PDB file of C-alpha atoms in Angstrom:
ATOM      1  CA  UNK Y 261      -4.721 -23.578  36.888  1.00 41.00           C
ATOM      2  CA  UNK Y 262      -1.163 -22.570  35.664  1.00 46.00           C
ATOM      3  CA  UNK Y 263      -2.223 -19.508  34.165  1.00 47.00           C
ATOM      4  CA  UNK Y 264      -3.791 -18.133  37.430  1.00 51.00           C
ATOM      5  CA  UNK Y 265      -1.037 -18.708  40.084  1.00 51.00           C
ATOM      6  CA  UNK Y 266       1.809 -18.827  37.490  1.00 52.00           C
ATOM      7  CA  UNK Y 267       5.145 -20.618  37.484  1.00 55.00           C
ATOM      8  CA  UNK Y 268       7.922 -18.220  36.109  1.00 55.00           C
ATOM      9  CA  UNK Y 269       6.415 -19.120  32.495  1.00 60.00           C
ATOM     10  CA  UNK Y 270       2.924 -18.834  32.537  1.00 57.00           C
ATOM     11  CA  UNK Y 271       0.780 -16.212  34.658  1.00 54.00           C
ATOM     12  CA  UNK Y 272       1.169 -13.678  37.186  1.00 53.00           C
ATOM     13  CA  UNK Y 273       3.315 -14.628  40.662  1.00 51.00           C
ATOM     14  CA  UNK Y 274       0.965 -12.617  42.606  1.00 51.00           C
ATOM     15  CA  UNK Y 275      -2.286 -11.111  42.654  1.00 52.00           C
ATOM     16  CA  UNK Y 276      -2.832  -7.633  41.667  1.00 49.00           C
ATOM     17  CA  UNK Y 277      -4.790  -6.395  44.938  1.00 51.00           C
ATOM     18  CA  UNK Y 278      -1.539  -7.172  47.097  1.00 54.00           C
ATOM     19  CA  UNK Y 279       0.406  -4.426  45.209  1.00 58.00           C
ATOM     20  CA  UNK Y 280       1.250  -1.574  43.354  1.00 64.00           C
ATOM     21  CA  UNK Y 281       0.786   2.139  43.956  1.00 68.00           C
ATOM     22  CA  UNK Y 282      -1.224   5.362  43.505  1.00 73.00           C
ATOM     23  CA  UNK Y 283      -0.868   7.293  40.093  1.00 77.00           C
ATOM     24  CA  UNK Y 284      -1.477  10.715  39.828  1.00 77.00           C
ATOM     25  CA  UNK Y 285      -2.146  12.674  36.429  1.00 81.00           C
ATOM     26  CA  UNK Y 286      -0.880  16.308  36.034  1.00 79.00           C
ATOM     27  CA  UNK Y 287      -0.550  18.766  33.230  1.00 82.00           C
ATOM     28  CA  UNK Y 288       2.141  21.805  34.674  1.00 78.00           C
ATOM     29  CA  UNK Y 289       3.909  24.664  33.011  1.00 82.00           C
ATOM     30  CA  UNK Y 290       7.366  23.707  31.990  1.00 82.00           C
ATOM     31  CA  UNK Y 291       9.999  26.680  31.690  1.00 86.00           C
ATOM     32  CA  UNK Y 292      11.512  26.573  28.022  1.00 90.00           C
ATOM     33  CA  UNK Y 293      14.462  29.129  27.409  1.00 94.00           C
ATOM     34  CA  UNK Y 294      16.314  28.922  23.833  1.00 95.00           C
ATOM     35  CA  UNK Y 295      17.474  30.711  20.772  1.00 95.00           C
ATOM     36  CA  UNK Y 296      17.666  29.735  16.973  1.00 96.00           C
ATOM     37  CA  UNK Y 297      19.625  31.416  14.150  1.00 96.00           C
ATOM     38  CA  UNK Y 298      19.826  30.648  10.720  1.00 95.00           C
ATOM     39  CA  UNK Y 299      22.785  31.332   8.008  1.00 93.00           C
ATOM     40  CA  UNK Y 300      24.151  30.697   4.580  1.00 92.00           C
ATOM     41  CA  UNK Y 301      27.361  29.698   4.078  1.00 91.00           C
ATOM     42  CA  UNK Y 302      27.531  30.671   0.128  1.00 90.00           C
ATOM     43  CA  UNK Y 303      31.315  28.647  -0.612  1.00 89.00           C
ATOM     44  CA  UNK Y 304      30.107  25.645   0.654  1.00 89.00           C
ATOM     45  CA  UNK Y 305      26.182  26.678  -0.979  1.00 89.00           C
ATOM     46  CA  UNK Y 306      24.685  25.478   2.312  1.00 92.00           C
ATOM     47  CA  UNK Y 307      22.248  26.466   4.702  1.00 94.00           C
ATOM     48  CA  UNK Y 308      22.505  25.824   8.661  1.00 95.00           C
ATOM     49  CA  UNK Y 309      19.922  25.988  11.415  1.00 96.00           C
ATOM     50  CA  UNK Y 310      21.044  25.662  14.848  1.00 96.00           C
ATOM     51  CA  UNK Y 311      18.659  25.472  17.806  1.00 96.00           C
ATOM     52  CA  UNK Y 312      19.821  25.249  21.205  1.00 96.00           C
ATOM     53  CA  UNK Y 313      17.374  25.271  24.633  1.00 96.00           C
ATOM     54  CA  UNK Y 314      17.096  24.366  28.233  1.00 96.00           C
ATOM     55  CA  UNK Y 315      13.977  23.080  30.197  1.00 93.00           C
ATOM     56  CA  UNK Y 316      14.274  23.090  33.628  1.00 90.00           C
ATOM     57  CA  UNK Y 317      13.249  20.404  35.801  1.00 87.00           C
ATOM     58  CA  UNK Y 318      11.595  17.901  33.194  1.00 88.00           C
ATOM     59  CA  UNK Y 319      10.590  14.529  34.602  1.00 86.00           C
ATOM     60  CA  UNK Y 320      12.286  11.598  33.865  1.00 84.00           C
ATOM     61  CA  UNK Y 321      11.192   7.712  35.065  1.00 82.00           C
ATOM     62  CA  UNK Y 322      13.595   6.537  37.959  1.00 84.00           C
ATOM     63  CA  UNK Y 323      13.107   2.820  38.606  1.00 79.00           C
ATOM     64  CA  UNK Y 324      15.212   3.485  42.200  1.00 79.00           C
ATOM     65  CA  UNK Y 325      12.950   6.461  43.170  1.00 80.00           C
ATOM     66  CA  UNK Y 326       9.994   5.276  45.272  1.00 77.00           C
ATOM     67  CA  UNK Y 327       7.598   7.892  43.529  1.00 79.00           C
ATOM     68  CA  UNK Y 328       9.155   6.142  40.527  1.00 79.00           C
ATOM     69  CA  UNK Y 329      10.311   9.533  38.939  1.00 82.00           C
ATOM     70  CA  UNK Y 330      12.563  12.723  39.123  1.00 85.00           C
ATOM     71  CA  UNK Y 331      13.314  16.119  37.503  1.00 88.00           C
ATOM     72  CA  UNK Y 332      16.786  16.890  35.823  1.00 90.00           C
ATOM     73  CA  UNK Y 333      17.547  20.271  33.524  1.00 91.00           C
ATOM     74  CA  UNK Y 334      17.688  19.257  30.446  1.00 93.00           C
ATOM     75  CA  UNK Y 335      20.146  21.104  27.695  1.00 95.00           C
ATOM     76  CA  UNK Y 336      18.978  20.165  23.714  1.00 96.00           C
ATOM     77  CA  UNK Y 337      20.810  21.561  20.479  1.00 96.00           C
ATOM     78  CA  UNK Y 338      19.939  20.612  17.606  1.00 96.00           C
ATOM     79  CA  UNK Y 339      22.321  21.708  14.089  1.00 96.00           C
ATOM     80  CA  UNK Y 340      20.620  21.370   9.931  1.00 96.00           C
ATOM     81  CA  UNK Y 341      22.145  21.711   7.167  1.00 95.00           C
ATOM     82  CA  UNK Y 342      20.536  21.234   3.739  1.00 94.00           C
ATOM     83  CA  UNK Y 343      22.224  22.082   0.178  1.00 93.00           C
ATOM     84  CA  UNK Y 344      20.773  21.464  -3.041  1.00 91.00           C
ATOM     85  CA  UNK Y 345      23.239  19.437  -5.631  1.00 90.00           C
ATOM     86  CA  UNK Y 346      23.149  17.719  -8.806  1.00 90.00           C
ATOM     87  CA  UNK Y 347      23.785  13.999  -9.217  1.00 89.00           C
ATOM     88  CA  UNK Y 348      23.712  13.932 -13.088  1.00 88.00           C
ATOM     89  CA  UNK Y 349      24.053  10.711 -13.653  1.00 89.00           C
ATOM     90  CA  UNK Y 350      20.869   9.760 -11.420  1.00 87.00           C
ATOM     91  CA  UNK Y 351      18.447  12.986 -12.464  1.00 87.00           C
ATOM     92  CA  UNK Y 352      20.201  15.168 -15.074  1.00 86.00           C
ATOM     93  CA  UNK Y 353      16.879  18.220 -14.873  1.00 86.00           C
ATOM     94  CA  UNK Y 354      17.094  18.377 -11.349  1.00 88.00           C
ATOM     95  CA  UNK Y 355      18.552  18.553  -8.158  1.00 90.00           C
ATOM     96  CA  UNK Y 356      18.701  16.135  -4.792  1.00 92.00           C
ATOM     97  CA  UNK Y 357      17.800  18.246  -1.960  1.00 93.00           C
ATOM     98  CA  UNK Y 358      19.991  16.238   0.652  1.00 95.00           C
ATOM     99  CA  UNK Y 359      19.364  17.405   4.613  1.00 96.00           C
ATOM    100  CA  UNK Y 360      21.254  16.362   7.826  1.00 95.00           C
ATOM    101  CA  UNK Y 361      19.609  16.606  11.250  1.00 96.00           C
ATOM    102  CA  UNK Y 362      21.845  15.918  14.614  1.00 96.00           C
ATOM    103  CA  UNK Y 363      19.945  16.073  17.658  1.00 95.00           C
ATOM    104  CA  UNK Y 364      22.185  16.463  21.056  1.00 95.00           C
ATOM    105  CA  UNK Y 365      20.787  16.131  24.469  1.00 94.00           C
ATOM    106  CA  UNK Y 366      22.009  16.426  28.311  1.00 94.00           C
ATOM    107  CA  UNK Y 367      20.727  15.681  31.453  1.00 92.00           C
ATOM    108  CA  UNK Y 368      22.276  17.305  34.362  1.00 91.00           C
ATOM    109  CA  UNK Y 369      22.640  15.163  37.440  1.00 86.00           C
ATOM    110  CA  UNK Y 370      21.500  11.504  35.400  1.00 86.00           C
ATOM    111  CA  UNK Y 371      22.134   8.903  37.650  1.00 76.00           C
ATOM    112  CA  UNK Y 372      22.776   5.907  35.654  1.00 74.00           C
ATOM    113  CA  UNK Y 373      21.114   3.779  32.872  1.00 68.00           C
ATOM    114  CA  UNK Y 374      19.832   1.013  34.683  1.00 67.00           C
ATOM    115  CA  UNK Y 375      17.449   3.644  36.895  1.00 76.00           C
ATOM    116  CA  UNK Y 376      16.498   6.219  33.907  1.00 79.00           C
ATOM    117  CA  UNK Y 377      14.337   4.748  31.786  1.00 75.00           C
ATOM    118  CA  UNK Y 378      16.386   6.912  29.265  1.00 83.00           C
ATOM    119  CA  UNK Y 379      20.187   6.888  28.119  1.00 84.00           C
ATOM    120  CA  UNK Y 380      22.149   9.473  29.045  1.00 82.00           C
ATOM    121  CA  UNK Y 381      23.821  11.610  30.220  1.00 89.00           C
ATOM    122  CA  UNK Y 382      24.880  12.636  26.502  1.00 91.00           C
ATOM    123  CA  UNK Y 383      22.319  11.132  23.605  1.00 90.00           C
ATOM    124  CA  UNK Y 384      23.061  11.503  20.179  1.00 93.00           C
ATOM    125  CA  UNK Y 385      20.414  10.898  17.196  1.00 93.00           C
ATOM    126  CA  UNK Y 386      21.186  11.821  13.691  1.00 94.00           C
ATOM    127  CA  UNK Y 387      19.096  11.715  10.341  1.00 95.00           C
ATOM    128  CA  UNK Y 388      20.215  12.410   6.518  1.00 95.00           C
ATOM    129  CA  UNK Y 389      17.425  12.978   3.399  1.00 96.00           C
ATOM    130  CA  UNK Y 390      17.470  13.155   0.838  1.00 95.00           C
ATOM    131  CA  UNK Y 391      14.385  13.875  -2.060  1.00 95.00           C
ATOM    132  CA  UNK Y 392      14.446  14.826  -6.297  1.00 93.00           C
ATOM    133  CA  UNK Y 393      11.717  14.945  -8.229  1.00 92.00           C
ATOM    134  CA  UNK Y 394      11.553  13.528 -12.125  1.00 92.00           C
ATOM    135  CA  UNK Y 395       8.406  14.719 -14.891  1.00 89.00           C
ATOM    136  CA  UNK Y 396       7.949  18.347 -13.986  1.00 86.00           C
ATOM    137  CA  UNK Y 397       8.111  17.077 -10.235  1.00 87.00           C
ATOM    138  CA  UNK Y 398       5.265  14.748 -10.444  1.00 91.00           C
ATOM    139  CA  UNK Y 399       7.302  11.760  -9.153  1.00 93.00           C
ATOM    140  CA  UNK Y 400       9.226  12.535  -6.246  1.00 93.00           C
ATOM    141  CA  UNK Y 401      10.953  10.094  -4.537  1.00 95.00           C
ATOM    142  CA  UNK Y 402      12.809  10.425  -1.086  1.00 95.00           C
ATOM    143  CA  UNK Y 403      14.659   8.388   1.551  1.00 95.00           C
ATOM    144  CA  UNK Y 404      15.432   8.926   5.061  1.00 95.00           C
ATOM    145  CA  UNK Y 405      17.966   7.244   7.370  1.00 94.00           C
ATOM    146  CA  UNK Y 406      17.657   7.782  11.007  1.00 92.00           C
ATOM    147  CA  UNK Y 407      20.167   6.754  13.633  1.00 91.00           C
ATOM    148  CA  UNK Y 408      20.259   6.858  17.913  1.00 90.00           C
ATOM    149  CA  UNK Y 409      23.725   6.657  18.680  1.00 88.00           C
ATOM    150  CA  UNK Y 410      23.328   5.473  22.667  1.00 84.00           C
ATOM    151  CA  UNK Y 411      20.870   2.667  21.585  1.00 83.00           C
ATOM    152  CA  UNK Y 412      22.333   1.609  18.447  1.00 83.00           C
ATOM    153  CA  UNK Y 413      18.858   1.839  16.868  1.00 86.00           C
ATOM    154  CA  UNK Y 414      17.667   3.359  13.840  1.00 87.00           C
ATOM    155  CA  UNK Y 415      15.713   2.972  10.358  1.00 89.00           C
ATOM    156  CA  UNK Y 416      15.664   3.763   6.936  1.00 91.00           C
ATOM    157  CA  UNK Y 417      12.215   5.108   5.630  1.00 92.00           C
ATOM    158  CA  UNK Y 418      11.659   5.216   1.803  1.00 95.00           C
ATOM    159  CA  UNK Y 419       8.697   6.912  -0.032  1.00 95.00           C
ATOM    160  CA  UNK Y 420       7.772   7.651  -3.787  1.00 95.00           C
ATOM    161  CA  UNK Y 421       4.890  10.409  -4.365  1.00 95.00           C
ATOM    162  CA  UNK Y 422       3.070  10.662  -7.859  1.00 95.00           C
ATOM    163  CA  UNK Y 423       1.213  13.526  -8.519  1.00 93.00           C
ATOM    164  CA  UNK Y 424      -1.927  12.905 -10.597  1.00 92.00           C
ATOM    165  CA  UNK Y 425      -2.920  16.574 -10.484  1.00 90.00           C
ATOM    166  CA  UNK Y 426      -2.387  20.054  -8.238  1.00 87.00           C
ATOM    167  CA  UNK Y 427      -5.199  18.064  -5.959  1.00 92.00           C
ATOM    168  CA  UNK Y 428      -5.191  14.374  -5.874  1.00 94.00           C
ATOM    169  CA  UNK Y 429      -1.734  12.536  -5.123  1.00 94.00           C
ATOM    170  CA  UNK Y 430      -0.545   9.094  -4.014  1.00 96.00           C
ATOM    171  CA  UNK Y 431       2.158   8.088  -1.716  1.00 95.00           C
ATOM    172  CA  UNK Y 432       3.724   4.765  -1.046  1.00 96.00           C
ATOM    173  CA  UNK Y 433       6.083   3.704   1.284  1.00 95.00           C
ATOM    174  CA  UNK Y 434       7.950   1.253   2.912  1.00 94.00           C
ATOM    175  CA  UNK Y 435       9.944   2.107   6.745  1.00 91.00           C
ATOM    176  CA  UNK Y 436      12.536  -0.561   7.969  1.00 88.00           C
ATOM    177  CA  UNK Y 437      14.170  -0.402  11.521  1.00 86.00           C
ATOM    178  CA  UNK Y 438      16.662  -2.082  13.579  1.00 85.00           C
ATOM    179  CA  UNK Y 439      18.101  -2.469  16.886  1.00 82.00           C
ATOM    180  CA  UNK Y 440      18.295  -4.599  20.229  1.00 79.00           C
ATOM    181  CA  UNK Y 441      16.086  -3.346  23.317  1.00 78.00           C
ATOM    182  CA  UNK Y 442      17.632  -2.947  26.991  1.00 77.00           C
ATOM    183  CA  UNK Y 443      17.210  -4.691  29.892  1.00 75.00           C
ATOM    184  CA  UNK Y 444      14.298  -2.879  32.255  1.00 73.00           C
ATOM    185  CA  UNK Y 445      14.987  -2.383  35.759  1.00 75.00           C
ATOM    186  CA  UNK Y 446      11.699  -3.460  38.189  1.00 72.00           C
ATOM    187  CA  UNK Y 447      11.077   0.202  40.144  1.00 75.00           C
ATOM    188  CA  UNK Y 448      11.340   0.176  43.565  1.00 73.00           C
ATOM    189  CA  UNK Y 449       7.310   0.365  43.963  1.00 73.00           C
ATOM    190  CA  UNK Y 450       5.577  -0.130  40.820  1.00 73.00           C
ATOM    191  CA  UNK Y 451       2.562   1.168  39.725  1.00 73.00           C
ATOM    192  CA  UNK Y 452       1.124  -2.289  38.728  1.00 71.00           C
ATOM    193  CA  UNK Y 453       2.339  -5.877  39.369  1.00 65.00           C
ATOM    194  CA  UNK Y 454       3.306  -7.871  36.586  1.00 62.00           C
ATOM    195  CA  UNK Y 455       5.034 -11.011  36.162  1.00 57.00           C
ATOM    196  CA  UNK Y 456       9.144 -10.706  36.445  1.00 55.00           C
ATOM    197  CA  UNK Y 457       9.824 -14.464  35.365  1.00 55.00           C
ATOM    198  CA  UNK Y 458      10.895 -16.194  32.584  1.00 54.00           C
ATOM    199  CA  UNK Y 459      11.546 -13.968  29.137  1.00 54.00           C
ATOM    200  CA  UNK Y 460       8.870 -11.402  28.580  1.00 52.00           C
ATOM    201  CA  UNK Y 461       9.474  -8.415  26.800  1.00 56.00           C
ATOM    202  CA  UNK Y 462       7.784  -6.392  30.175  1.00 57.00           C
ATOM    203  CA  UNK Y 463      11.473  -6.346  30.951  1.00 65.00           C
ATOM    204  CA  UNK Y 464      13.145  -4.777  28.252  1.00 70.00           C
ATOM    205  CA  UNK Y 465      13.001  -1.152  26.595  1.00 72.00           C
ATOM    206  CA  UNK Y 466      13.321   0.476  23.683  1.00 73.00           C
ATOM    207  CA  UNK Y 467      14.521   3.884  24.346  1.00 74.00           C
ATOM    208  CA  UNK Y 468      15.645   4.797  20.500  1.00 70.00           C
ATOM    209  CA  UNK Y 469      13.203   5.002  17.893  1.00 73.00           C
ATOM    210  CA  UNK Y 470      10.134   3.405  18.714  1.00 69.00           C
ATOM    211  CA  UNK Y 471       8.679   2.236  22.514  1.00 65.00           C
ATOM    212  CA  UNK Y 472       7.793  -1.368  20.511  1.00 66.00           C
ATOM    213  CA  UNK Y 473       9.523  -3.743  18.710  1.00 68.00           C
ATOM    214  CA  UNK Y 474       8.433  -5.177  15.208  1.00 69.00           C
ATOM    215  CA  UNK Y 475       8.021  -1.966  14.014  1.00 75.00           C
ATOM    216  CA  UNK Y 476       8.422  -2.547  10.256  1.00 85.00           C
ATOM    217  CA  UNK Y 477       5.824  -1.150   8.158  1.00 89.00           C
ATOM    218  CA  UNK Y 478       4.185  -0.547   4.462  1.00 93.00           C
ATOM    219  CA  UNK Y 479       2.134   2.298   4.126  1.00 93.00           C
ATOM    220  CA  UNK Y 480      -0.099   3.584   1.074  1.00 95.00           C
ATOM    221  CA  UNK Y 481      -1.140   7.227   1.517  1.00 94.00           C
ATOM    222  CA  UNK Y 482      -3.713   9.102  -0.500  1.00 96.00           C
ATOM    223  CA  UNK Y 483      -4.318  12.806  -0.418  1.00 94.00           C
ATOM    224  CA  UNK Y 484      -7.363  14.598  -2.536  1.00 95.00           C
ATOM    225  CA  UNK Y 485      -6.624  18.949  -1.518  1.00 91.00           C
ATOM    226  CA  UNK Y 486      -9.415  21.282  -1.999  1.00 87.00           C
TER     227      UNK Y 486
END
């Protein structure tokens, strides 16, 4: 049977009671320090948020460790800004609420992006919103573009809410992303056998949005408040 000793296309190369390792499952404090402030800057008639902390020693997969994993300090800062603004020829009652997100993070002492199952050391991901609302605010439509720098990844969700009443409400949706996965390094001892032949998508990543491919997506949301 093909399927049972497998060839490179078809199967596993080796039987999963000759391999592998031990996995252990644990749930420890992690040391958070950070600050946030918030300001308005009244010529430009924005506000800003800006949120910076470090975590020290947070895990990481290493596919060159033999325990398959390490800890690095980790440095985050993340920077808002949101400013109301009229766009009268698109909604002459009311204003687009547009917001930009940029998410910055470091890893002190990241090895390389082959081992890490994460891209480093600097990773960028940005996002920009923006929502309006037309009919007292009963339709309010919004769209959201996300993008991960390091993995060239991102998506562009769009959603339109009609409010029948203060208590029932409909949303509908539709989310659209993009972007090529990475190639997966084998670890040095991994945790289960699989098959390393031909092209499966076992060996690749995808370390920006989403952990699967074929994400794209629909969605049809009701919500009834009481």
């Amino acid at each position: 049977e093909v399927r049972a000793g497998g060839n490179g296309n078809f199967g596993r190369r080796d039987f999963n009671w000759a391999g592998g390792s031990e996995i252990q499952l644990r749930y420890v404090k992690r040391n958070v320090l950070g600050f946030a402030t918030d300001f308005a800057h009244d010529k430009t008639g924005t506000n800003w948020s800006v949120e910076a902390t470090w975590i020290n020693g947070q895990p990481f997969g290493v596919a060159s460790e033999e325990r398959g994993w390490d800890r690095f300090d980790t440095f985050n800062l993340t920077m808002s800004v949101d400013r109301p603004t009229f766009v009268k020829f698109l909604n002459q009652s009311r204003t687009f609420f547009f917001n930009s997100q940029l998410f910055l993070r470091y890893i002190h002492g990241y090895e390389d992006d082959d081992a890490m199952g994460v891209h480093g050391p600097v990773s960028a991901l940005g996002t920009l919103t923006a929502i309006t609302g037309y009919h007292q605010d009963r339709l309010l439509p919004a769209v959201t573009w996300v993008h991960d720098v390091a993995s060239a990844s991102g998506g562009l969700i769009g959603q339109i809410t009609y409010r029948f009443s203060q208590d029932f409400s409909a949303t509908f949706g539709i989310a659209g992303y993009y972007g090529d996965p990475d190639e997966l390094q084998v670890p040095v001892r991994p945790a289960l056998l699989g098959n390393q032949g031909g092209d499966f998508k076992a060996d690749v990543r995808y370390d920006g949005l989403s952990a699967i491919s074929e994400r794209d997506e629909a969605f049809l949301t009701l919500r009834y408040t009481f």
